[in-house]
mmCIF file of C-alpha atoms in Angstrom:
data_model
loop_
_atom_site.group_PDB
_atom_site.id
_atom_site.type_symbol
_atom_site.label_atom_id
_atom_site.label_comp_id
_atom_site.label_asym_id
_atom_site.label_seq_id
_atom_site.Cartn_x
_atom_site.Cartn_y
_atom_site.Cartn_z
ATOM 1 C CA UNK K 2 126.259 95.595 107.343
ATOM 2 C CA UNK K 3 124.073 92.835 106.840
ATOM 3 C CA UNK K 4 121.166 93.384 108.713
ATOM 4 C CA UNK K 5 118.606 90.834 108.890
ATOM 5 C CA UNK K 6 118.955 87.346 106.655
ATOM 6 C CA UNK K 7 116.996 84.716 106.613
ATOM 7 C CA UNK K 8 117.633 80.787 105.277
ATOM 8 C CA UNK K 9 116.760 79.005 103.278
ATOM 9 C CA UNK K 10 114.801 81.432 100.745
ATOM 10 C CA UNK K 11 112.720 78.755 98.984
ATOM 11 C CA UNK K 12 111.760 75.757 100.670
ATOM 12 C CA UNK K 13 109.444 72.492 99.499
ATOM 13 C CA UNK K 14 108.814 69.878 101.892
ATOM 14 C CA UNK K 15 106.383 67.397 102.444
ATOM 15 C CA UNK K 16 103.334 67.055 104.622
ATOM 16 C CA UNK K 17 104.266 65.765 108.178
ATOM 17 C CA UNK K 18 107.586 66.613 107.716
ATOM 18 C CA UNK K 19 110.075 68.901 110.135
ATOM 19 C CA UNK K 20 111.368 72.219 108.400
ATOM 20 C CA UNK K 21 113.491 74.925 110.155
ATOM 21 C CA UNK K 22 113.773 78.488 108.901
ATOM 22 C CA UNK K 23 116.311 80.511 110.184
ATOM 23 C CA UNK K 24 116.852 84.203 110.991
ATOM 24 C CA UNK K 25 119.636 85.960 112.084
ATOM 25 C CA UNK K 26 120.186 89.857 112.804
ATOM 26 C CA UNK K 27 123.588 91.496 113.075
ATOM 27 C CA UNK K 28 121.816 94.704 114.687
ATOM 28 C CA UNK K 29 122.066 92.948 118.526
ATOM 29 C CA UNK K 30 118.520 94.226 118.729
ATOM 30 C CA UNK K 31 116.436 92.704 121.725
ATOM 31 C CA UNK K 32 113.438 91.879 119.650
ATOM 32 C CA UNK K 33 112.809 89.384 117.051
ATOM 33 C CA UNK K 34 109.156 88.454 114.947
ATOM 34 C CA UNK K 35 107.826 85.830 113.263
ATOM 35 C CA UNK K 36 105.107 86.673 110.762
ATOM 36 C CA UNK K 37 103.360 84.676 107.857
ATOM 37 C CA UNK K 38 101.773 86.797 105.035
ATOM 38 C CA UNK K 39 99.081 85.210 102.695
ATOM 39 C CA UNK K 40 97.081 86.822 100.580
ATOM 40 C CA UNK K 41 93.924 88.666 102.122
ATOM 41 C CA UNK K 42 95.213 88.059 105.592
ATOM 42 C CA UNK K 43 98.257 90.654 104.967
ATOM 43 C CA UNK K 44 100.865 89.689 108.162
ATOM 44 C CA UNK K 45 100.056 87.995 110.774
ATOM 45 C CA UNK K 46 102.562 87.491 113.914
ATOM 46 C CA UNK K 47 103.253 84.277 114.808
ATOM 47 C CA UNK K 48 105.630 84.334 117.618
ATOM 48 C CA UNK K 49 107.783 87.005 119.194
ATOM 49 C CA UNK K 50 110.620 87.016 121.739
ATOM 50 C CA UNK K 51 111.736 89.921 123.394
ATOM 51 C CA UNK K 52 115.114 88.650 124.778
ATOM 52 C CA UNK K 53 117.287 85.359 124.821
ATOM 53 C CA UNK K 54 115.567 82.460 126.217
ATOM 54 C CA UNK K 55 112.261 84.945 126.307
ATOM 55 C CA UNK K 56 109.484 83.700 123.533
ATOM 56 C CA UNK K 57 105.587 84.481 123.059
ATOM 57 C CA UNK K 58 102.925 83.124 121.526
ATOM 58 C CA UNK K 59 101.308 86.048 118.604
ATOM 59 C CA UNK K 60 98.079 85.943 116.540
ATOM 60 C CA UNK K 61 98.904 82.457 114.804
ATOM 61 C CA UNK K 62 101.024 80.318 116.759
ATOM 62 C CA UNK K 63 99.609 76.463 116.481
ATOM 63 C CA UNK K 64 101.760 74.508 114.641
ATOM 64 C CA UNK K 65 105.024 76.111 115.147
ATOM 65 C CA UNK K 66 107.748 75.915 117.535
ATOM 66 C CA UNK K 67 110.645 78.676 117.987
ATOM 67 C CA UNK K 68 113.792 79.074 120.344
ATOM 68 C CA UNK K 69 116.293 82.158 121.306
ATOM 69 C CA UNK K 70 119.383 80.709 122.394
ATOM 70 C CA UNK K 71 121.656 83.406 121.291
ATOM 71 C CA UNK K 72 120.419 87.048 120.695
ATOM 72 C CA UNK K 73 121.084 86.803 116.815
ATOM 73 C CA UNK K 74 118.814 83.836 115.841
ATOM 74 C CA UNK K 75 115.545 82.893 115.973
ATOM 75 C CA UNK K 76 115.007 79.696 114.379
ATOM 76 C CA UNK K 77 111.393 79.109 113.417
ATOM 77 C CA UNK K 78 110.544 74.903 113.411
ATOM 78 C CA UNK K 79 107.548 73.681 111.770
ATOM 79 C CA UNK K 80 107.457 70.455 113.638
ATOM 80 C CA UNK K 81 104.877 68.196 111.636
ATOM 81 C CA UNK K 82 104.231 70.645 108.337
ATOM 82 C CA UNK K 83 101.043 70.665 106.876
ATOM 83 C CA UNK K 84 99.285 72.149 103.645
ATOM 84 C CA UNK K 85 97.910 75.241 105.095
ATOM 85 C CA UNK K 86 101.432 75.935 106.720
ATOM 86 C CA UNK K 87 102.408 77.033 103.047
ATOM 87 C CA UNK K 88 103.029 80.752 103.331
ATOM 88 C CA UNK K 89 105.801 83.724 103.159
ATOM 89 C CA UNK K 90 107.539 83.478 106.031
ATOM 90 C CA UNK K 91 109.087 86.789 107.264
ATOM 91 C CA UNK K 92 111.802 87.415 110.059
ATOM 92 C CA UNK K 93 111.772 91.033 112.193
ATOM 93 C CA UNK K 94 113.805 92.641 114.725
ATOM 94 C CA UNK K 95 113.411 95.926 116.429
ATOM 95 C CA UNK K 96 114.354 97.148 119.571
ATOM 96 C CA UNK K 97 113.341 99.473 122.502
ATOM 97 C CA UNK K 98 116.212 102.451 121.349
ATOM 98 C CA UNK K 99 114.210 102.734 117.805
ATOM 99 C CA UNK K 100 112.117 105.606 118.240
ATOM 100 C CA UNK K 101 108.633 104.402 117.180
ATOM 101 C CA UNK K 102 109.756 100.750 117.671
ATOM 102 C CA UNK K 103 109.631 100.327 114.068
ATOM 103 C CA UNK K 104 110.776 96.475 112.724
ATOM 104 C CA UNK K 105 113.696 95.680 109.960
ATOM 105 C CA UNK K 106 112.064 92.675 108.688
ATOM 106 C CA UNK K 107 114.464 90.240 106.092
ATOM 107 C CA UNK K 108 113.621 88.954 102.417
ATOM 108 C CA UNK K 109 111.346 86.477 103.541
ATOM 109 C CA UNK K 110 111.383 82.355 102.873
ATOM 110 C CA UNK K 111 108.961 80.850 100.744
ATOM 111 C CA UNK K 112 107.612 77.339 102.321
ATOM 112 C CA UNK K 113 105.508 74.923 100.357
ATOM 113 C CA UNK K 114 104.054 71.820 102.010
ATOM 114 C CA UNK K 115 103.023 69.325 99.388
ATOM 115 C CA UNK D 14 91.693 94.241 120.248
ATOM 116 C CA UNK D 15 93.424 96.968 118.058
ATOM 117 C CA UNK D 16 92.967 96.414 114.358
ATOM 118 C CA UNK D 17 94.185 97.796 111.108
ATOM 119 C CA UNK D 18 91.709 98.723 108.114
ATOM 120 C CA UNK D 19 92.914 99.039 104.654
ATOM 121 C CA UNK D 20 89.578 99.674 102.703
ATOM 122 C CA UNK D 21 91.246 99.497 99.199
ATOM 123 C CA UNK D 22 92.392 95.912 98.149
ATOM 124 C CA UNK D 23 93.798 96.757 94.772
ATOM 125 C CA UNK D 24 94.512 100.472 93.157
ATOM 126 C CA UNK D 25 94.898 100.499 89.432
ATOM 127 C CA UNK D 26 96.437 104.434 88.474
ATOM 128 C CA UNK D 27 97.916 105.320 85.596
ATOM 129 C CA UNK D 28 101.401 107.252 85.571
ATOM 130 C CA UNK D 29 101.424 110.710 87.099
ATOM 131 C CA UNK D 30 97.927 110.445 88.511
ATOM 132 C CA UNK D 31 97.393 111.435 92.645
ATOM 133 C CA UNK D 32 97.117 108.290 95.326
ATOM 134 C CA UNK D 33 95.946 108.315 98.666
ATOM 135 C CA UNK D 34 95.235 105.127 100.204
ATOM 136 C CA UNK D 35 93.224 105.021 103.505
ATOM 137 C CA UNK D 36 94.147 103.100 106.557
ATOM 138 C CA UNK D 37 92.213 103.520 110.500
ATOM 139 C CA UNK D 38 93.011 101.622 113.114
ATOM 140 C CA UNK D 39 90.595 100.772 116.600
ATOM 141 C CA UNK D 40 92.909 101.848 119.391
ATOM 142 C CA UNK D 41 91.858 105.214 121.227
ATOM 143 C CA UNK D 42 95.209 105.834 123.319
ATOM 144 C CA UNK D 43 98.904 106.827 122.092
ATOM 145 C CA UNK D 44 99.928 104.803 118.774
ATOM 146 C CA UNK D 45 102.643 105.013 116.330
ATOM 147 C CA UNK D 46 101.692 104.514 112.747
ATOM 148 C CA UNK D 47 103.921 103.169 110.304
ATOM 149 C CA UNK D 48 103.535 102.845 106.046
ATOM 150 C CA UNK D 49 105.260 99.376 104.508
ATOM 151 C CA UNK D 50 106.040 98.839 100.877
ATOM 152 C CA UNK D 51 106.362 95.568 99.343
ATOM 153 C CA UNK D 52 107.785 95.695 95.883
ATOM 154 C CA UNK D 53 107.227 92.444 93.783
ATOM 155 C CA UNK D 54 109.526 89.790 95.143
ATOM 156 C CA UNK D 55 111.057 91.791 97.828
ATOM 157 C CA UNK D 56 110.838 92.196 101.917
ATOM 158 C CA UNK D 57 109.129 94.957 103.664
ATOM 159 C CA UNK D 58 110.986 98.032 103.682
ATOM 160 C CA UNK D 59 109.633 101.383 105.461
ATOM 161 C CA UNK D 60 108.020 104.228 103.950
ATOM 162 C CA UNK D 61 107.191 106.428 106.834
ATOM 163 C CA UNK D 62 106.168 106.569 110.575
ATOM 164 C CA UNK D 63 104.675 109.117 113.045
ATOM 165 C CA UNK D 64 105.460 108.669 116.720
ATOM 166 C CA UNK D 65 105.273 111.831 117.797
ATOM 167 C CA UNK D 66 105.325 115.983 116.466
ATOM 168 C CA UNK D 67 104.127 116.981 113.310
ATOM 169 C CA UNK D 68 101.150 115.216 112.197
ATOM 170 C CA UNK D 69 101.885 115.262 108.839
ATOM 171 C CA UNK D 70 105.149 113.018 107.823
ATOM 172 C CA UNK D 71 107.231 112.740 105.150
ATOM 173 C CA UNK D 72 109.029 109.842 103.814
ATOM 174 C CA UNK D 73 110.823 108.214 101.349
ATOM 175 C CA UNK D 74 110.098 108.459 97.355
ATOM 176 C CA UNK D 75 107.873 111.182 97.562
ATOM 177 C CA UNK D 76 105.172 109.934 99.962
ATOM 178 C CA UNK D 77 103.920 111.482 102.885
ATOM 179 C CA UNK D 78 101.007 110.831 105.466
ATOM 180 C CA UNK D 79 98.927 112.156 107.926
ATOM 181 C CA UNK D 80 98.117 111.354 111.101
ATOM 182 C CA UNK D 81 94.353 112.279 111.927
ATOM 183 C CA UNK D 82 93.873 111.538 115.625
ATOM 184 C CA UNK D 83 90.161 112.296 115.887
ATOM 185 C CA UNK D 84 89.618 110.327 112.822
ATOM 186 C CA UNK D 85 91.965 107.185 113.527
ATOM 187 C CA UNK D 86 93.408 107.652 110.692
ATOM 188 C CA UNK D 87 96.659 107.149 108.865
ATOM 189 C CA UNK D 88 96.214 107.834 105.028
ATOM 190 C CA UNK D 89 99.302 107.633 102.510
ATOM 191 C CA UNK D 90 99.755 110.179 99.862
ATOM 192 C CA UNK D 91 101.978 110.790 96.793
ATOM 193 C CA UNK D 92 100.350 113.152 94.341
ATOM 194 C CA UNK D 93 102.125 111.933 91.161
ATOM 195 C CA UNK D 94 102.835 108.130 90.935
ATOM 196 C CA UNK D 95 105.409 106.408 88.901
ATOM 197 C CA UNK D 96 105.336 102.611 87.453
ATOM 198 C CA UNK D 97 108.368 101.975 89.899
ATOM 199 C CA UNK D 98 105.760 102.530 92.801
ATOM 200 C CA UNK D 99 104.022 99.169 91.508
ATOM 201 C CA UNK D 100 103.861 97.509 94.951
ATOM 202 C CA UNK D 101 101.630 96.283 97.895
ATOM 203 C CA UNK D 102 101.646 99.133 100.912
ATOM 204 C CA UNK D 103 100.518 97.789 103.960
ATOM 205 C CA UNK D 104 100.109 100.094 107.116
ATOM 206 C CA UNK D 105 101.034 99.129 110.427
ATOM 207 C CA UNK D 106 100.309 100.535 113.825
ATOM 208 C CA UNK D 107 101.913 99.584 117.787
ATOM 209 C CA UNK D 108 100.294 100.781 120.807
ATOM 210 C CA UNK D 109 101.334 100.678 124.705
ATOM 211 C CA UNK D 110 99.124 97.849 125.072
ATOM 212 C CA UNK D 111 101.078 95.932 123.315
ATOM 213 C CA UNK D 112 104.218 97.386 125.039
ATOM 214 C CA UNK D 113 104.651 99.365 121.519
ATOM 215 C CA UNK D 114 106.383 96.264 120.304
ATOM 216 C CA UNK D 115 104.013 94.331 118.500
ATOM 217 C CA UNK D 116 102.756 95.557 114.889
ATOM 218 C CA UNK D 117 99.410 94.676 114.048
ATOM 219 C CA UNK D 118 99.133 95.399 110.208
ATOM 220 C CA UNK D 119 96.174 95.851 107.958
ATOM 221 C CA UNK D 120 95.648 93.705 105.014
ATOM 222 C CA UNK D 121 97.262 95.901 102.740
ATOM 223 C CA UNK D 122 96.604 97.753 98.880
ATOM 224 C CA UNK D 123 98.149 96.274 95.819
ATOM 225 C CA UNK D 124 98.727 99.111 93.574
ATOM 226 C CA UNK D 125 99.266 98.702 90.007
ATOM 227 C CA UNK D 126 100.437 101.438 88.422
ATOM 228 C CA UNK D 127 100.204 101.499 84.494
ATOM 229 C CA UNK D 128 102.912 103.872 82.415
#
């Protein structure tokens, strides 16, 4: 059962650069989250999707770019990375048969811009 | 809006001492409430939730909370601590607004807990 990876786990890129971060769920749950955690801010959504081919903006979304071809991924694309875009960046899915809606979120990938 | 409020940033407790850490939130209709750990290093994993029944929930390693409706408040409690619950606990709450599937979490409580 694997549950909910993400890839890669550490990441260093430059400024201006592309990065994708991956995310994949085994669970075939209908819901998948972005979120970026820094310190003092705790998580913050940045985009959600609630079905293939069905994406929304969340609290932070400027700057980043994401796609749900298939129900199991939801790739995350920073498309011109910058400083302030360094962050933990942490994958979720959930679904609507989850009583309470609660998310399985995976390990997380740590993204520095230099 | 809703929002989450964790008033304590950091708890320092020493081994077998009480915690409660407080958490409200701003929405006044139907809300589940959920309690995240973060151990150093790792992903979120799930303490607890309410969603519905008995105010007062248990969940894993000891912890429980209680849902205060009148108060907004979700509080987390675990009345003797160990240095494996070194973490940062971050509560969480969804609400029909946003369709109950968007979290909004607070900033969460780094809690340090010395043996």
């Amino acid at each position: 059962d694997a549950g909910i990876t993400q890839s890669p786990r550490y990441k260093i890129t430059e400024t201006g650069r592309q990065v994708t971060l991956m995310c994949h769920q085994t669970w075939s749950h209908s819901y998948m989250f972005w979120y970026r955690q820094d310190l003092g801010h705790g998580l913050r959504l940045i985009y959600y999707s609630a079905a293939a081919d069905i994406t929304d903006k969340g609290e932070v979304p400027d700057g980043y770019v994401v796609s749900r071809s298939k129900t199991e991924n939801f790739p995350l694309t920073l498309e011109s990375a910058t400083r302030s875009q360094t962050s933990v960046y942490f994958c979720a899915s959930s679904d609507n048969q989850i009583p309470g809606y609660e998310q399985y979120f995976g390990p997380g990938t740590r993204l520095t811009v230099t | 809006a809703q929002s989450v409020s964790q008033h304590n940033h950091h708890v320092i407790l020493s081994e077998a001492a009480s915690l409660e850490l407080g958490c409200n939130y701003s929405y006044g209709g139907t809300v589940n409430l959920f309690w995240y750990v973060q151990y150093p290093g790792q992903h979120l994993q799930l303490l607890l939730k309410y969603f519905s029944g008995d105010p007062l929930v248990k969940g894993i390693k000891g912890f429980e909370a209680e849902f205060i409706k009148s108060k907004f408040s979700f509080n987390l409690r675990k009345p003797s601590v160990q240095w494996s619950d070194t973490a940062e606990y971050f509560c969480a709450v969804n609400a029909p607004g946003t369709g109950f599937q968007k979290l909004v979490f607070g900033t969460g409580t780094r809690l340090l807990v010395s043996p």
